[in-house]
Each structure stands twice: as structure tokens, then as C-alpha cells.
Amino acid sequence: MREELRARLFDHSMFEMTNDDQGKNNTLIHHIKEELQDVERALLKMDKGMYGYCEETGEEIPFEKLRILPTARTIYDFYFQELYERKSLPQYDYPHLDETYYS
């Protein structure tokens, strides 16, 4: 992941953009740099034996969660997913609509 991000950063830094697209390019480069920084931090934590632990609480982050977001820094990094992940829609019973209505 680190090498891929470095390559993307290099590609976007070297790519000549038109003036209209310069803002988009700067935003993209900013996000790539942030993502690369997260990967570098996770690798450093691995080297120091601190990977997989919440930086705020010290709790161990479940491996299943780290498989989804390997650069997670806290247990709170997953709240967004839990709040907004798609859930199955509830099944409602409509007694006033019986099969004869659709026949």
C-alpha cells in the first residue's frame, strides 16, 4: 500500500494539470499524502509492537476491524461504519393489503 501511494503521489505531482483542474489535483495530492502518512504510522507502530491498539484507550482493536481498516488509530475510527453501513430494511406487515388486491 505504501508503494502504491508513493507511486500515485509521484504521478499526480508530475502530471501537468490545466488551471481549472489545479484545485482538484491539489485536493487529491493532499488526500494521498494523508493516506500515506497513515500507512507510515501503522508500519512504525508494527515495528514498535504497538500496532492494533487504540491510541486513546489502549484497548486492543479487533483483528476483524483491522482487516477492514489496517491504518485505524482508535476504536472510534469504526463508529462511522457502524452508524452508516447499510442494514437490511425492516419488513412491514400490511394487513389491509392482501393477495386479492394484487390479483
mmCIF file of N, CA, C and O in Angstrom:
data_model
loop_
_atom_site.group_PDB
_atom_site.id
_atom_site.type_symbol
_atom_site.label_atom_id
_atom_site.label_comp_id
_atom_site.label_asym_id
_atom_site.label_seq_id
_atom_site.Cartn_x
_atom_site.Cartn_y
_atom_site.Cartn_z
ATOM 1 N N MET A 1 0.830 -1.178 0.000
ATOM 2 C CA MET A 1 0.000 0.000 0.000
ATOM 3 C C MET A 1 0.887 1.259 0.000
ATOM 4 O O MET A 1 0.587 2.231 -0.680
ATOM 5 N N ARG A 2 1.981 1.180 0.771
ATOM 6 C CA ARG A 2 2.891 2.325 0.822
ATOM 7 C C ARG A 2 3.455 2.628 -0.553
ATOM 8 O O ARG A 2 3.484 3.772 -0.997
ATOM 9 N N GLU A 3 3.905 1.591 -1.252
ATOM 10 C CA GLU A 3 4.496 1.797 -2.577
ATOM 11 C C GLU A 3 3.462 2.308 -3.579
ATOM 12 O O GLU A 3 3.765 3.161 -4.413
ATOM 13 N N GLU A 4 2.257 1.802 -3.486
ATOM 14 C CA GLU A 4 1.197 2.268 -4.383
ATOM 15 C C GLU A 4 0.901 3.749 -4.151
ATOM 16 O O GLU A 4 0.759 4.526 -5.095
ATOM 17 N N LEU A 5 0.816 4.156 -2.894
ATOM 18 C CA LEU A 5 0.552 5.559 -2.582
ATOM 19 C C LEU A 5 1.699 6.459 -3.022
ATOM 20 O O LEU A 5 1.478 7.552 -3.535
ATOM 21 N N ARG A 6 2.916 5.994 -2.830
ATOM 22 C CA ARG A 6 4.069 6.779 -3.288
ATOM 23 C C ARG A 6 4.039 6.958 -4.803
ATOM 24 O O ARG A 6 4.310 8.048 -5.310
ATOM 25 N N ALA A 7 3.705 5.900 -5.518
ATOM 26 C CA ALA A 7 3.628 5.980 -6.979
ATOM 27 C C ALA A 7 2.513 6.940 -7.407
ATOM 28 O O ALA A 7 2.701 7.755 -8.319
ATOM 29 N N ARG A 8 1.361 6.857 -6.745
ATOM 30 C CA ARG A 8 0.251 7.763 -7.080
ATOM 31 C C ARG A 8 0.616 9.209 -6.796
ATOM 32 O O ARG A 8 0.304 10.104 -7.577
ATOM 33 N N LEU A 9 1.294 9.430 -5.676
ATOM 34 C CA LEU A 9 1.711 10.791 -5.326
ATOM 35 C C LEU A 9 2.682 11.329 -6.365
ATOM 36 O O LEU A 9 2.552 12.464 -6.824
ATOM 37 N N PHE A 10 3.635 10.508 -6.770
ATOM 38 C CA PHE A 10 4.596 10.916 -7.795
ATOM 39 C C PHE A 10 3.881 11.210 -9.108
ATOM 40 O O PHE A 10 4.123 12.244 -9.740
ATOM 41 N N ASP A 11 2.995 10.321 -9.514
ATOM 42 C CA ASP A 11 2.266 10.505 -10.773
ATOM 43 C C ASP A 11 1.466 11.806 -10.775
ATOM 44 O O ASP A 11 1.491 12.555 -11.749
ATOM 45 N N HIS A 12 0.761 12.074 -9.687
ATOM 46 C CA HIS A 12 -0.064 13.280 -9.640
ATOM 47 C C HIS A 12 0.775 14.536 -9.481
ATOM 48 O O HIS A 12 0.383 15.603 -9.934
ATOM 49 N N SER A 13 1.917 14.422 -8.844
ATOM 50 C CA SER A 13 2.793 15.580 -8.698
ATOM 51 C C SER A 13 3.417 15.964 -10.025
ATOM 52 O O SER A 13 3.643 17.136 -10.302
ATOM 53 N N MET A 14 3.693 14.998 -10.861
ATOM 54 C CA MET A 14 4.348 15.243 -12.132
ATOM 55 C C MET A 14 3.366 15.559 -13.259
ATOM 56 O O MET A 14 3.744 16.077 -14.293
ATOM 57 N N PHE A 15 2.104 15.253 -13.038
ATOM 58 C CA PHE A 15 1.108 15.418 -14.088
ATOM 59 C C PHE A 15 0.768 16.888 -14.265
ATOM 60 O O PHE A 15 0.443 17.592 -13.311
ATOM 61 N N GLU A 16 0.859 17.361 -15.482
ATOM 62 C CA GLU A 16 0.519 18.752 -15.769
ATOM 63 C C GLU A 16 -0.997 18.877 -15.850
ATOM 64 O O GLU A 16 -1.647 18.246 -16.662
ATOM 65 N N MET A 17 -1.543 19.726 -15.002
ATOM 66 C CA MET A 17 -2.989 19.929 -14.967
ATOM 67 C C MET A 17 -3.298 21.300 -15.554
ATOM 68 O O MET A 17 -2.483 22.215 -15.498
ATOM 69 N N THR A 18 -4.493 21.445 -16.081
ATOM 70 C CA THR A 18 -4.930 22.755 -16.541
ATOM 71 C C THR A 18 -5.262 23.596 -15.316
ATOM 72 O O THR A 18 -5.441 23.080 -14.216
ATOM 73 N N ASN A 19 -5.366 24.875 -15.487
ATOM 74 C CA ASN A 19 -5.678 25.752 -14.360
ATOM 75 C C ASN A 19 -7.009 25.402 -13.714
ATOM 76 O O ASN A 19 -7.171 25.540 -12.515
ATOM 77 N N ASP A 20 -7.972 24.955 -14.518
ATOM 78 C CA ASP A 20 -9.279 24.585 -13.976
ATOM 79 C C ASP A 20 -9.188 23.381 -13.053
ATOM 80 O O ASP A 20 -9.946 23.267 -12.105
ATOM 81 N N ASP A 21 -8.277 22.477 -13.322
ATOM 82 C CA ASP A 21 -8.167 21.246 -12.551
ATOM 83 C C ASP A 21 -7.129 21.327 -11.438
ATOM 84 O O ASP A 21 -6.957 20.370 -10.696
ATOM 85 N N GLN A 22 -6.428 22.434 -11.297
ATOM 86 C CA GLN A 22 -5.359 22.539 -10.303
ATOM 87 C C GLN A 22 -5.891 22.344 -8.879
ATOM 88 O O GLN A 22 -5.260 21.687 -8.077
ATOM 89 N N GLY A 23 -7.068 22.891 -8.589
ATOM 90 C CA GLY A 23 -7.655 22.718 -7.264
ATOM 91 C C GLY A 23 -7.968 21.269 -6.964
ATOM 92 O O GLY A 23 -7.717 20.776 -5.868
ATOM 93 N N LYS A 24 -8.511 20.574 -7.958
ATOM 94 C CA LYS A 24 -8.811 19.147 -7.794
ATOM 95 C C LYS A 24 -7.530 18.355 -7.582
ATOM 96 O O LYS A 24 -7.473 17.451 -6.759
ATOM 97 N N ASN A 25 -6.495 18.685 -8.340
ATOM 98 C CA ASN A 25 -5.226 17.986 -8.226
ATOM 99 C C ASN A 25 -4.618 18.202 -6.836
ATOM 100 O O ASN A 25 -4.121 17.259 -6.216
ATOM 101 N N ASN A 26 -4.678 19.436 -6.337
ATOM 102 C CA ASN A 26 -4.137 19.721 -5.007
ATOM 103 C C ASN A 26 -4.895 18.961 -3.930
ATOM 104 O O ASN A 26 -4.293 18.454 -2.982
ATOM 105 N N THR A 27 -6.206 18.872 -4.073
ATOM 106 C CA THR A 27 -7.014 18.124 -3.115
ATOM 107 C C THR A 27 -6.655 16.647 -3.146
ATOM 108 O O THR A 27 -6.500 16.008 -2.102
ATOM 109 N N LEU A 28 -6.509 16.110 -4.344
ATOM 110 C CA LEU A 28 -6.145 14.706 -4.495
ATOM 111 C C LEU A 28 -4.770 14.426 -3.886
ATOM 112 O O LEU A 28 -4.597 13.453 -3.145
ATOM 113 N N ILE A 29 -3.809 15.285 -4.151
ATOM 114 C CA ILE A 29 -2.463 15.117 -3.588
ATOM 115 C C ILE A 29 -2.516 15.186 -2.068
ATOM 116 O O ILE A 29 -1.862 14.395 -1.380
ATOM 117 N N HIS A 30 -3.312 16.089 -1.533
ATOM 118 C CA HIS A 30 -3.463 16.200 -0.078
ATOM 119 C C HIS A 30 -3.983 14.887 0.520
ATOM 120 O O HIS A 30 -3.456 14.407 1.528
ATOM 121 N N HIS A 31 -5.002 14.302 -0.101
ATOM 122 C CA HIS A 31 -5.575 13.047 0.412
ATOM 123 C C HIS A 31 -4.589 11.891 0.279
ATOM 124 O O HIS A 31 -4.513 11.035 1.167
ATOM 125 N N ILE A 32 -3.843 11.856 -0.801
ATOM 126 C CA ILE A 32 -2.834 10.804 -0.962
ATOM 127 C C ILE A 32 -1.769 10.932 0.124
ATOM 128 O O ILE A 32 -1.359 9.935 0.728
ATOM 129 N N LYS A 33 -1.333 12.159 0.403
ATOM 130 C CA LYS A 33 -0.327 12.385 1.452
ATOM 131 C C LYS A 33 -0.853 11.956 2.816
ATOM 132 O O LYS A 33 -0.121 11.343 3.600
ATOM 133 N N GLU A 34 -2.112 12.275 3.106
ATOM 134 C CA GLU A 34 -2.706 11.857 4.378
ATOM 135 C C GLU A 34 -2.759 10.343 4.497
ATOM 136 O O GLU A 34 -2.450 9.782 5.550
ATOM 137 N N GLU A 35 -3.164 9.685 3.419
ATOM 138 C CA GLU A 35 -3.260 8.226 3.426
ATOM 139 C C GLU A 35 -1.870 7.602 3.586
ATOM 140 O O GLU A 35 -1.692 6.643 4.338
ATOM 141 N N LEU A 36 -0.887 8.155 2.902
ATOM 142 C CA LEU A 36 0.488 7.664 3.017
ATOM 143 C C LEU A 36 1.002 7.842 4.443
ATOM 144 O O LEU A 36 1.651 6.953 4.997
ATOM 145 N N GLN A 37 0.690 8.968 5.053
ATOM 146 C CA GLN A 37 1.094 9.216 6.428
ATOM 147 C C GLN A 37 0.458 8.183 7.366
ATOM 148 O O GLN A 37 1.115 7.681 8.288
ATOM 149 N N ASP A 38 -0.807 7.849 7.136
ATOM 150 C CA ASP A 38 -1.472 6.824 7.954
ATOM 151 C C ASP A 38 -0.793 5.467 7.809
ATOM 152 O O ASP A 38 -0.617 4.741 8.793
ATOM 153 N N VAL A 39 -0.400 5.113 6.589
ATOM 154 C CA VAL A 39 0.278 3.834 6.353
ATOM 155 C C VAL A 39 1.636 3.830 7.049
ATOM 156 O O VAL A 39 2.007 2.852 7.708
ATOM 157 N N GLU A 40 2.374 4.926 6.917
ATOM 158 C CA GLU A 40 3.692 5.026 7.564
ATOM 159 C C GLU A 40 3.556 4.905 9.080
ATOM 160 O O GLU A 40 4.352 4.227 9.727
ATOM 161 N N ARG A 41 2.532 5.535 9.649
ATOM 162 C CA ARG A 41 2.309 5.450 11.092
ATOM 163 C C ARG A 41 1.993 4.014 11.506
ATOM 164 O O ARG A 41 2.515 3.520 12.510
ATOM 165 N N ALA A 42 1.162 3.332 10.738
ATOM 166 C CA ALA A 42 0.814 1.939 11.061
ATOM 167 C C ALA A 42 2.052 1.046 10.996
ATOM 168 O O ALA A 42 2.247 0.185 11.860
ATOM 169 N N LEU A 43 2.898 1.244 9.993
ATOM 170 C CA LEU A 43 4.122 0.451 9.875
ATOM 171 C C LEU A 43 5.076 0.720 11.038
ATOM 172 O O LEU A 43 5.707 -0.211 11.573
ATOM 173 N N LEU A 44 5.188 1.973 11.445
ATOM 174 C CA LEU A 44 6.033 2.318 12.593
ATOM 175 C C LEU A 44 5.501 1.660 13.863
ATOM 176 O O LEU A 44 6.272 1.125 14.672
ATOM 177 N N LYS A 45 4.168 1.670 14.023
ATOM 178 C CA LYS A 45 3.565 1.025 15.186
ATOM 179 C C LYS A 45 3.828 -0.472 15.176
ATOM 180 O O LYS A 45 4.037 -1.084 16.237
ATOM 181 N N MET A 46 3.852 -1.082 13.980
ATOM 182 C CA MET A 46 4.178 -2.509 13.891
ATOM 183 C C MET A 46 5.596 -2.761 14.375
ATOM 184 O O MET A 46 5.850 -3.700 15.132
ATOM 185 N N ASP A 47 6.514 -1.915 13.941
ATOM 186 C CA ASP A 47 7.915 -2.064 14.346
ATOM 187 C C ASP A 47 8.097 -1.921 15.846
ATOM 188 O O ASP A 47 8.951 -2.578 16.445
ATOM 189 N N LYS A 48 7.287 -1.093 16.469
ATOM 190 C CA LYS A 48 7.413 -0.842 17.904
ATOM 191 C C LYS A 48 6.517 -1.752 18.748
ATOM 192 O O LYS A 48 6.484 -1.621 19.965
ATOM 193 N N GLY A 49 5.767 -2.655 18.089
ATOM 194 C CA GLY A 49 4.894 -3.565 18.817
ATOM 195 C C GLY A 49 3.651 -2.900 19.377
ATOM 196 O O GLY A 49 3.032 -3.410 20.305
ATOM 197 N N MET A 50 3.258 -1.774 18.785
ATOM 198 C CA MET A 50 2.096 -1.032 19.273
ATOM 199 C C MET A 50 0.923 -1.088 18.303
ATOM 200 O O MET A 50 -0.109 -0.465 18.537
ATOM 201 N N TYR A 51 1.076 -1.835 17.231
ATOM 202 C CA TYR A 51 0.027 -1.916 16.215
ATOM 203 C C TYR A 51 -1.171 -2.678 16.763
ATOM 204 O O TYR A 51 -1.030 -3.687 17.454
ATOM 205 N N GLY A 52 -2.360 -2.193 16.432
ATOM 206 C CA GLY A 52 -3.582 -2.891 16.820
ATOM 207 C C GLY A 52 -4.139 -2.452 18.152
ATOM 208 O O GLY A 52 -5.080 -3.060 18.656
ATOM 209 N N TYR A 53 -3.570 -1.390 18.735
ATOM 210 C CA TYR A 53 -4.069 -0.877 19.999
ATOM 211 C C TYR A 53 -4.572 0.549 19.813
ATOM 212 O O TYR A 53 -3.950 1.361 19.126
ATOM 213 N N CYS A 54 -5.692 0.843 20.425
ATOM 214 C CA CYS A 54 -6.308 2.170 20.340
ATOM 215 C C CYS A 54 -5.373 3.209 20.964
ATOM 216 O O CYS A 54 -4.885 3.025 22.083
ATOM 217 N N GLU A 55 -5.118 4.291 20.235
ATOM 218 C CA GLU A 55 -4.244 5.349 20.731
ATOM 219 C C GLU A 55 -4.884 6.158 21.854
ATOM 220 O O GLU A 55 -4.178 6.830 22.599
ATOM 221 N N GLU A 56 -6.186 6.092 22.003
ATOM 222 C CA GLU A 56 -6.866 6.855 23.047
ATOM 223 C C GLU A 56 -7.146 6.033 24.300
ATOM 224 O O GLU A 56 -6.989 6.532 25.406
ATOM 225 N N THR A 57 -7.571 4.794 24.104
ATOM 226 C CA THR A 57 -7.981 3.984 25.259
ATOM 227 C C THR A 57 -6.976 2.895 25.616
ATOM 228 O O THR A 57 -7.019 2.357 26.711
ATOM 229 N N GLY A 58 -6.114 2.538 24.688
ATOM 230 C CA GLY A 58 -5.176 1.444 24.916
ATOM 231 C C GLY A 58 -5.779 0.072 24.682
ATOM 232 O O GLY A 58 -5.096 -0.947 24.790
ATOM 233 N N GLU A 59 -7.087 0.044 24.359
ATOM 234 C CA GLU A 59 -7.752 -1.233 24.094
ATOM 235 C C GLU A 59 -7.233 -1.841 22.795
ATOM 236 O O GLU A 59 -6.856 -1.135 21.865
ATOM 237 N N GLU A 60 -7.255 -3.160 22.750
ATOM 238 C CA GLU A 60 -6.874 -3.844 21.527
ATOM 239 C C GLU A 60 -8.002 -3.703 20.499
ATOM 240 O O GLU A 60 -9.168 -3.892 20.815
ATOM 241 N N ILE A 61 -7.621 -3.362 19.284
ATOM 242 C CA ILE A 61 -8.601 -3.251 18.204
ATOM 243 C C ILE A 61 -8.776 -4.640 17.604
ATOM 244 O O ILE A 61 -7.783 -5.288 17.263
ATOM 245 N N PRO A 62 -10.003 -5.138 17.490
ATOM 246 C CA PRO A 62 -10.223 -6.483 16.960
ATOM 247 C C PRO A 62 -9.620 -6.646 15.559
ATOM 248 O O PRO A 62 -9.686 -5.755 14.718
ATOM 249 N N PHE A 63 -9.017 -7.808 15.336
ATOM 250 C CA PHE A 63 -8.369 -8.101 14.061
ATOM 251 C C PHE A 63 -9.347 -7.969 12.894
ATOM 252 O O PHE A 63 -8.974 -7.494 11.824
ATOM 253 N N GLU A 64 -10.602 -8.371 13.094
ATOM 254 C CA GLU A 64 -11.594 -8.274 12.029
ATOM 255 C C GLU A 64 -11.771 -6.824 11.583
ATOM 256 O O GLU A 64 -11.989 -6.540 10.414
ATOM 257 N N LYS A 65 -11.685 -5.905 12.531
ATOM 258 C CA LYS A 65 -11.798 -4.488 12.211
ATOM 259 C C LYS A 65 -10.548 -4.008 11.473
ATOM 260 O O LYS A 65 -10.635 -3.230 10.529
ATOM 261 N N LEU A 66 -9.378 -4.455 11.921
ATOM 262 C CA LEU A 66 -8.129 -4.044 11.279
ATOM 263 C C LEU A 66 -8.029 -4.570 9.850
ATOM 264 O O LEU A 66 -7.366 -3.960 9.012
ATOM 265 N N ARG A 67 -8.679 -5.676 9.577
ATOM 266 C CA ARG A 67 -8.692 -6.178 8.195
ATOM 267 C C ARG A 67 -9.453 -5.214 7.290
ATOM 268 O O ARG A 67 -9.141 -5.086 6.116
ATOM 269 N N ILE A 68 -10.445 -4.525 7.830
ATOM 270 C CA ILE A 68 -11.232 -3.565 7.068
ATOM 271 C C ILE A 68 -10.466 -2.252 6.914
ATOM 272 O O ILE A 68 -10.430 -1.667 5.838
ATOM 273 N N LEU A 69 -9.850 -1.790 8.008
ATOM 274 C CA LEU A 69 -9.125 -0.521 8.009
ATOM 275 C C LEU A 69 -7.790 -0.723 8.734
ATOM 276 O O LEU A 69 -7.672 -0.458 9.929
ATOM 277 N N PRO A 70 -6.769 -1.189 8.011
ATOM 278 C CA PRO A 70 -5.482 -1.502 8.656
ATOM 279 C C PRO A 70 -4.771 -0.296 9.258
ATOM 280 O O PRO A 70 -3.890 -0.467 10.097
ATOM 281 N N THR A 71 -5.149 0.900 8.872
ATOM 282 C CA THR A 71 -4.496 2.100 9.395
ATOM 283 C C THR A 71 -5.263 2.735 10.554
ATOM 284 O O THR A 71 -4.949 3.851 10.966
ATOM 285 N N ALA A 72 -6.227 2.028 11.091
ATOM 286 C CA ALA A 72 -7.030 2.565 12.189
ATOM 287 C C ALA A 72 -6.132 2.936 13.362
ATOM 288 O O ALA A 72 -5.212 2.201 13.723
ATOM 289 N N ARG A 73 -6.440 4.079 13.957
ATOM 290 C CA ARG A 73 -5.662 4.545 15.095
ATOM 291 C C ARG A 73 -6.410 4.373 16.409
ATOM 292 O O ARG A 73 -5.797 4.233 17.459
ATOM 293 N N THR A 74 -7.744 4.410 16.336
ATOM 294 C CA THR A 74 -8.547 4.277 17.547
ATOM 295 C C THR A 74 -9.741 3.365 17.272
ATOM 296 O O THR A 74 -10.078 3.111 16.123
ATOM 297 N N ILE A 75 -10.368 2.935 18.339
ATOM 298 C CA ILE A 75 -11.583 2.129 18.185
ATOM 299 C C ILE A 75 -12.710 2.976 17.627
ATOM 300 O O ILE A 75 -13.662 2.463 17.056
ATOM 301 N N TYR A 76 -12.588 4.286 17.753
ATOM 302 C CA TYR A 76 -13.623 5.199 17.270
ATOM 303 C C TYR A 76 -13.586 5.367 15.752
ATOM 304 O O TYR A 76 -14.535 5.884 15.175
ATOM 305 N N ASP A 77 -12.512 4.932 15.119
ATOM 306 C CA ASP A 77 -12.414 5.017 13.657
ATOM 307 C C ASP A 77 -13.486 4.175 12.971
ATOM 308 O O ASP A 77 -13.763 4.377 11.792
ATOM 309 N N PHE A 78 -14.091 3.263 13.696
ATOM 310 C CA PHE A 78 -15.069 2.358 13.107
ATOM 311 C C PHE A 78 -16.509 2.777 13.392
ATOM 312 O O PHE A 78 -17.434 2.166 12.890
ATOM 313 N N TYR A 79 -16.709 3.804 14.199
ATOM 314 C CA TYR A 79 -18.062 4.229 14.509
ATOM 315 C C TYR A 79 -18.811 4.703 13.276
ATOM 316 O O TYR A 79 -19.998 4.470 13.146
ATOM 317 N N PHE A 80 -18.123 5.360 12.376
ATOM 318 C CA PHE A 80 -18.760 5.818 11.152
ATOM 319 C C PHE A 80 -19.335 4.635 10.384
ATOM 320 O O PHE A 80 -20.478 4.667 9.950
ATOM 321 N N GLN A 81 -18.562 3.573 10.271
ATOM 322 C CA GLN A 81 -19.020 2.384 9.556
ATOM 323 C C GLN A 81 -20.245 1.783 10.245
ATOM 324 O O GLN A 81 -21.217 1.440 9.595
ATOM 325 N N GLU A 82 -20.192 1.683 11.562
ATOM 326 C CA GLU A 82 -21.300 1.073 12.285
ATOM 327 C C GLU A 82 -22.557 1.930 12.215
ATOM 328 O O GLU A 82 -23.669 1.409 12.167
ATOM 329 N N LEU A 83 -22.382 3.244 12.180
ATOM 330 C CA LEU A 83 -23.549 4.122 12.117
ATOM 331 C C LEU A 83 -24.193 4.149 10.742
ATOM 332 O O LEU A 83 -25.401 4.270 10.611
ATOM 333 N N TYR A 84 -23.362 4.044 9.702
ATOM 334 C CA TYR A 84 -23.875 4.281 8.363
ATOM 335 C C TYR A 84 -23.842 3.074 7.431
ATOM 336 O O TYR A 84 -24.261 3.197 6.295
ATOM 337 N N GLU A 85 -23.346 1.944 7.913
ATOM 338 C CA GLU A 85 -23.329 0.810 6.996
ATOM 339 C C GLU A 85 -24.758 0.401 6.688
ATOM 340 O O GLU A 85 -25.667 0.573 7.488
ATOM 341 N N ARG A 86 -24.924 -0.102 5.517
ATOM 342 C CA ARG A 86 -26.266 -0.446 5.063
ATOM 343 C C ARG A 86 -26.803 -1.642 5.836
ATOM 344 O O ARG A 86 -26.177 -2.680 5.929
ATOM 345 N N LYS A 87 -27.932 -1.447 6.388
ATOM 346 C CA LYS A 87 -28.626 -2.513 7.119
ATOM 347 C C LYS A 87 -29.752 -3.016 6.234
ATOM 348 O O LYS A 87 -30.220 -2.323 5.346
ATOM 349 N N SER A 88 -30.202 -4.239 6.495
ATOM 350 C CA SER A 88 -31.351 -4.724 5.734
ATOM 351 C C SER A 88 -32.575 -3.925 6.167
ATOM 352 O O SER A 88 -32.704 -3.521 7.313
ATOM 353 N N LEU A 89 -33.440 -3.679 5.236
ATOM 354 C CA LEU A 89 -34.635 -2.904 5.522
ATOM 355 C C LEU A 89 -35.614 -3.726 6.334
ATOM 356 O O LEU A 89 -35.743 -4.938 6.136
ATOM 357 N N PRO A 90 -36.316 -3.087 7.260
ATOM 358 C CA PRO A 90 -37.299 -3.830 8.059
ATOM 359 C C PRO A 90 -38.451 -4.300 7.185
ATOM 360 O O PRO A 90 -38.808 -3.653 6.208
ATOM 361 N N GLN A 91 -39.003 -5.416 7.553
ATOM 362 C CA GLN A 91 -40.157 -5.966 6.841
ATOM 363 C C GLN A 91 -41.411 -5.534 7.579
ATOM 364 O O GLN A 91 -41.548 -5.751 8.766
ATOM 365 N N TYR A 92 -42.302 -4.876 6.862
ATOM 366 C CA TYR A 92 -43.541 -4.407 7.467
ATOM 367 C C TYR A 92 -44.689 -5.304 7.031
ATOM 368 O O TYR A 92 -44.735 -5.786 5.908
ATOM 369 N N ASP A 93 -45.614 -5.477 7.928
ATOM 370 C CA ASP A 93 -46.808 -6.259 7.642
ATOM 371 C C ASP A 93 -47.941 -5.278 7.370
ATOM 372 O O ASP A 93 -48.251 -4.419 8.196
ATOM 373 N N TYR A 94 -48.537 -5.388 6.199
ATOM 374 C CA TYR A 94 -49.647 -4.523 5.819
ATOM 375 C C TYR A 94 -50.903 -5.381 5.710
ATOM 376 O O TYR A 94 -51.231 -5.885 4.644
ATOM 377 N N PRO A 95 -51.636 -5.546 6.812
ATOM 378 C CA PRO A 95 -52.802 -6.430 6.795
ATOM 379 C C PRO A 95 -53.904 -5.958 5.844
ATOM 380 O O PRO A 95 -54.659 -6.774 5.325
ATOM 381 N N HIS A 96 -53.990 -4.669 5.585
ATOM 382 C CA HIS A 96 -55.049 -4.170 4.710
ATOM 383 C C HIS A 96 -54.743 -4.457 3.236
ATOM 384 O O HIS A 96 -55.592 -4.300 2.383
ATOM 385 N N LEU A 97 -53.530 -4.872 2.939
ATOM 386 C CA LEU A 97 -53.176 -5.230 1.560
ATOM 387 C C LEU A 97 -53.038 -6.752 1.486
ATOM 388 O O LEU A 97 -52.041 -7.316 1.851
ATOM 389 N N ASP A 98 -54.049 -7.408 1.029
ATOM 390 C CA ASP A 98 -53.969 -8.863 0.922
ATOM 391 C C ASP A 98 -53.743 -9.258 -0.526
ATOM 392 O O ASP A 98 -53.702 -8.414 -1.432
ATOM 393 N N GLU A 99 -53.571 -10.521 -0.758
ATOM 394 C CA GLU A 99 -53.247 -11.014 -2.099
ATOM 395 C C GLU A 99 -54.361 -10.718 -3.107
ATOM 396 O O GLU A 99 -54.089 -10.586 -4.277
ATOM 397 N N THR A 100 -55.590 -10.630 -2.656
ATOM 398 C CA THR A 100 -56.678 -10.365 -3.589
ATOM 399 C C THR A 100 -56.549 -8.972 -4.214
ATOM 400 O O THR A 100 -56.996 -8.739 -5.313
ATOM 401 N N TYR A 101 -55.901 -8.083 -3.487
ATOM 402 C CA TYR A 101 -55.683 -6.736 -4.009
ATOM 403 C C TYR A 101 -54.781 -6.776 -5.242
ATOM 404 O O TYR A 101 -54.947 -5.983 -6.149
ATOM 405 N N TYR A 102 -53.821 -7.684 -5.282
ATOM 406 C CA TYR A 102 -52.861 -7.759 -6.385
ATOM 407 C C TYR A 102 -53.285 -8.727 -7.486
ATOM 408 O O TYR A 102 -52.619 -8.847 -8.481
ATOM 409 N N SER A 103 -54.372 -9.417 -7.311
ATOM 410 C CA SER A 103 -54.797 -10.424 -8.310
ATOM 411 C C SER A 103 -55.495 -9.791 -9.471
ATOM 412 O O SER A 103 -56.063 -8.778 -9.471
#
